[in-house]
Coordinates of C-alpha atoms in Angstrom, one line a residue:
M1 CA -58.1 19.7 26.9
T2 CA -54.6 18.0 26.7
F3 CA -52.3 21.0 26.9
N4 CA -52.2 24.8 27.2
S5 CA -49.5 27.3 28.1
K6 CA -50.4 27.2 31.8
D7 CA -49.0 23.6 31.9
I8 CA -45.5 24.9 31.2
L9 CA -43.2 24.6 34.2
F10 CA -39.9 25.7 32.5
E11 CA -38.8 26.8 29.1
D12 CA -35.6 28.1 27.5
N13 CA -33.9 27.8 24.2
H14 CA -33.1 24.1 24.8
L15 CA -35.9 22.6 26.9
I16 CA -39.6 22.8 27.6
I17 CA -40.9 21.1 30.7
V18 CA -44.6 20.6 31.3
N19 CA -47.0 19.3 33.9
K20 CA -48.7 16.5 31.9
R21 CA -52.4 16.0 32.5
S22 CA -53.7 12.4 33.1
G23 CA -55.0 11.1 29.8
A24 CA -52.4 12.9 27.7
L25 CA -50.3 10.6 25.4
V26 CA -46.6 11.2 25.5
Q27 CA -45.6 8.9 22.6
G28 CA -47.8 7.7 19.8
D29 CA -49.5 4.3 20.1
K30 CA -52.0 2.1 18.3
T31 CA -54.9 4.5 19.2
G32 CA -53.5 7.0 16.8
D33 CA -54.5 9.8 19.2
K34 CA -52.7 13.1 19.0
T35 CA -49.7 13.2 21.4
L36 CA -48.7 15.8 24.0
G37 CA -45.6 16.4 21.8
D38 CA -47.8 17.2 18.8
H39 CA -49.7 19.8 20.9
I40 CA -46.5 21.4 22.1
K41 CA -45.0 21.5 18.7
E42 CA -48.1 23.4 17.4
F43 CA -47.8 25.7 20.4
L44 CA -44.1 26.4 19.7
K45 CA -44.7 26.9 16.0
K46 CA -47.4 29.5 16.7
K47 CA -45.5 31.2 19.7
Y48 CA -42.3 31.8 17.7
N49 CA -43.9 32.1 14.3
K50 CA -41.8 29.3 12.8
P51 CA -42.2 28.7 9.1
G52 CA -41.7 25.0 9.4
D53 CA -42.3 22.4 12.1
A54 CA -40.8 23.0 15.5
Y55 CA -38.2 20.5 16.7
L56 CA -39.2 18.6 19.8
G57 CA -37.4 15.5 21.2
V58 CA -39.0 13.0 23.6
I59 CA -36.6 12.3 26.4
H60 CA -38.7 10.2 28.7
R61 CA -42.2 9.0 29.1
L62 CA -45.1 8.8 31.5
D63 CA -47.9 6.3 31.3
R64 CA -51.1 7.8 29.8
P65 CA -53.2 7.8 32.9
T66 CA -50.5 9.4 35.1
S67 CA -49.7 13.1 35.5
G68 CA -46.7 15.2 36.3
V69 CA -43.3 16.4 35.0
V70 CA -42.3 15.6 31.4
I71 CA -39.2 17.0 29.8
F72 CA -38.9 17.7 26.1
A73 CA -35.8 18.8 24.2
K74 CA -36.1 21.8 21.8
T75 CA -32.6 21.1 20.3
S76 CA -30.9 17.9 19.2
K77 CA -27.9 18.8 21.4
A78 CA -30.2 18.9 24.5
L79 CA -31.8 15.6 23.5
T80 CA -28.6 13.8 23.1
R81 CA -27.1 15.0 26.4
L82 CA -30.2 14.4 28.4
N83 CA -30.7 11.0 27.0
E84 CA -27.2 10.2 28.3
Q85 CA -28.1 11.6 31.7
F86 CA -31.2 9.3 31.9
K87 CA -29.2 6.3 30.7
E88 CA -26.5 6.9 33.3
R89 CA -29.2 7.4 36.0
M90 CA -28.0 10.9 36.8
V91 CA -31.6 12.3 36.9
D92 CA -33.4 12.2 40.3
K93 CA -37.1 11.4 40.0
K94 CA -39.7 11.5 42.7
Y95 CA -43.3 10.4 42.3
W96 CA -46.3 10.7 44.6
A97 CA -48.9 7.9 44.7
I98 CA -52.2 7.6 46.4
T99 CA -52.7 4.0 47.4
E100 CA -55.0 1.7 49.3
K101 CA -54.1 1.0 52.9
N102 CA -52.5 -2.2 54.0
N103 CA -50.3 -3.5 56.8
E104 CA -47.0 -3.3 54.9
A105 CA -44.1 -1.2 56.3
K106 CA -44.6 2.5 55.6
F107 CA -41.2 2.9 54.1
G108 CA -38.7 0.6 52.4
K109 CA -36.8 -0.4 49.3
L110 CA -38.1 -2.8 46.7
E111 CA -35.8 -4.7 44.4
N112 CA -37.4 -7.2 42.0
W113 CA -37.1 -8.6 38.5
I114 CA -39.8 -7.2 36.2
L115 CA -41.0 -8.7 32.9
K116 CA -43.0 -6.8 30.4
N117 CA -45.8 -8.5 28.5
S118 CA -46.2 -6.3 25.4
K119 CA -49.5 -8.0 24.3
Q120 CA -51.2 -7.2 27.6
N121 CA -49.3 -3.9 28.0
K122 CA -48.6 -5.0 31.6
S123 CA -45.5 -5.8 33.6
Y124 CA -45.1 -8.7 36.1
I125 CA -42.9 -9.0 39.2
H126 CA -40.6 -11.9 39.8
L127 CA -38.5 -12.6 42.9
K128 CA -35.8 -14.2 40.7
K129 CA -34.4 -13.4 37.3
V130 CA -36.4 -15.0 34.4
S131 CA -35.8 -14.8 30.7
G132 CA -36.3 -11.3 29.4
S133 CA -36.7 -9.7 32.9
K134 CA -34.9 -6.6 34.1
I135 CA -33.9 -5.5 37.6
A136 CA -36.3 -2.9 39.1
K137 CA -35.4 -0.8 42.1
L138 CA -37.3 1.9 44.0
K139 CA -37.6 3.4 47.5
Y140 CA -40.9 4.5 49.1
Q141 CA -42.0 6.2 52.2
L142 CA -45.3 7.4 53.7
I143 CA -46.0 11.1 53.5
K144 CA -49.5 11.3 54.9
E145 CA -52.4 9.0 55.9
L146 CA -56.1 9.7 55.5
K147 CA -59.1 7.5 56.5
N148 CA -59.1 5.5 53.4
Y149 CA -55.9 6.1 51.6
L150 CA -52.1 6.6 51.9
L151 CA -49.9 9.2 50.2
L152 CA -46.5 7.6 49.3
E153 CA -43.4 9.2 47.9
V154 CA -41.5 7.0 45.5
V155 CA -37.9 7.5 44.4
L156 CA -37.1 5.6 41.2
E157 CA -33.6 4.0 40.9
T158 CA -34.5 2.3 37.6
G159 CA -37.0 3.2 34.9
R160 CA -38.9 0.2 33.8
H161 CA -42.3 -0.3 32.1
H162 CA -45.1 0.3 34.7
Q163 CA -42.5 -0.2 37.4
I164 CA -44.1 1.8 40.2
R165 CA -47.5 0.5 39.5
A166 CA -46.3 -3.2 39.4
Q167 CA -43.9 -3.1 42.3
L168 CA -46.3 -1.2 44.7
S169 CA -49.2 -3.5 43.8
E170 CA -47.1 -6.6 44.5
I171 CA -46.9 -5.6 48.2
G172 CA -50.4 -4.4 48.5
F173 CA -50.0 -0.7 47.8
I174 CA -52.5 -0.6 45.0
I175 CA -52.7 2.8 43.3
K176 CA -56.1 4.4 43.4
G177 CA -57.9 3.9 40.0
D178 CA -55.4 1.5 38.6
L179 CA -57.6 -1.4 37.4
K180 CA -54.7 -3.0 35.6
Y181 CA -52.8 -3.5 38.8
G182 CA -55.6 -4.4 41.2
S183 CA -57.8 -1.4 42.0
K184 CA -61.4 -2.4 42.4
R185 CA -62.7 0.9 41.0
S186 CA -61.6 3.2 38.3
N187 CA -61.4 7.0 38.6
K188 CA -64.2 8.8 36.8
D189 CA -61.8 10.5 34.4
G190 CA -59.8 7.4 33.7
S191 CA -56.8 8.6 35.5
I192 CA -54.7 6.7 38.1
D193 CA -53.4 8.6 41.2
L194 CA -49.8 8.5 40.3
H195 CA -48.0 11.8 39.8
S196 CA -44.5 12.6 38.7
Y197 CA -43.9 15.2 41.3
Q198 CA -40.2 16.3 41.1
V199 CA -37.3 16.0 38.6
V200 CA -33.8 17.2 39.3
F201 CA -31.1 17.2 36.7
K202 CA -28.2 19.2 35.2
H203 CA -29.1 21.4 32.4
P204 CA -27.6 19.9 29.2
V205 CA -26.1 23.2 28.0
T206 CA -25.8 25.7 30.9
K207 CA -24.9 23.0 33.4
N208 CA -27.1 24.6 36.0
I209 CA -29.1 22.4 38.3
I210 CA -32.8 22.3 37.3
N211 CA -35.2 21.4 40.0
I212 CA -38.8 21.1 38.8
K213 CA -41.9 20.3 40.9
A214 CA -45.3 19.8 39.2
P215 CA -48.4 21.0 41.1
L216 CA -50.7 18.1 42.1
P217 CA -54.0 17.4 40.3
K218 CA -56.8 19.7 41.5
R219 CA -59.2 17.0 42.4
E220 CA -60.0 14.6 45.3
P221 CA -58.4 12.8 47.0
W222 CA -55.3 14.9 46.2
K223 CA -57.0 18.0 47.7
S224 CA -57.6 16.2 51.0
F225 CA -53.9 15.3 51.3
L226 CA -52.9 18.9 50.7
Y227 CA -55.5 20.6 52.9
D228 CA -56.7 18.1 55.5

C-alpha cells in the first residue's frame, strides 16, 4: 500500500503533509507507476466529494526508496509561496540516516561540489568545481550508536539530487540498503534507511510556524534505535 489517511501528518485548506512510505513515487518517472500525488488527489476527491480533479501541487521531492515528510499544496497560492520559501532556503529540514560504522568524526559539516549523471540517476562528489556541478552543503551529528550501525541526524543547507546519500557515502557513512552508494546488501523491501524526519517552515497563508515530525518506519533497525 502506498498511501492511506493514517499517513497524513497535517491538513488544512492550503496544505496536506504526509509521511511518505519508502517505495512511494513522489513525481512521475519512466516506470509510469502511480505517484503518491495521484493517490492523494483521489483521496481528496473522495473525502470532499469534488466533482472534478482535486488540485495538488508538488513542492519538493524525496527519493523513491526514502521515507518521511512530504509537503503538498492544495492551492496555487500555497504552491507559489512555498516554492519561494524552498528557493530562498527558508525551510529547515532534518533527516535521520542509519549508516555503517566507520572511523570518521561523529559530527561535522560537509561542503562539496556535486554533479548529477542523469543517465545513471546518480550524483558524484567533487572536491573542486567541475562543469555542471553545484555546491552541496550539509551538517551531520551522531544521535545513537548500536553494535553494527550508527544513527545520524542530517541538516540540509542545500537540496541537491541524492545529496545526503552521495555526501555521506563519500566519507564512509554508507546508508543501510543503499546499493547505489556503496551498501553491500539491499533491504528486503527495497528501501534505504534514510528518513525525512522534521520540516519547519512558515505557513504560506496563515504565517504560523509549522513544525512537522514524521514517525520512523516500524521495522528494524529503526526499532532498535528507538527502544534499545
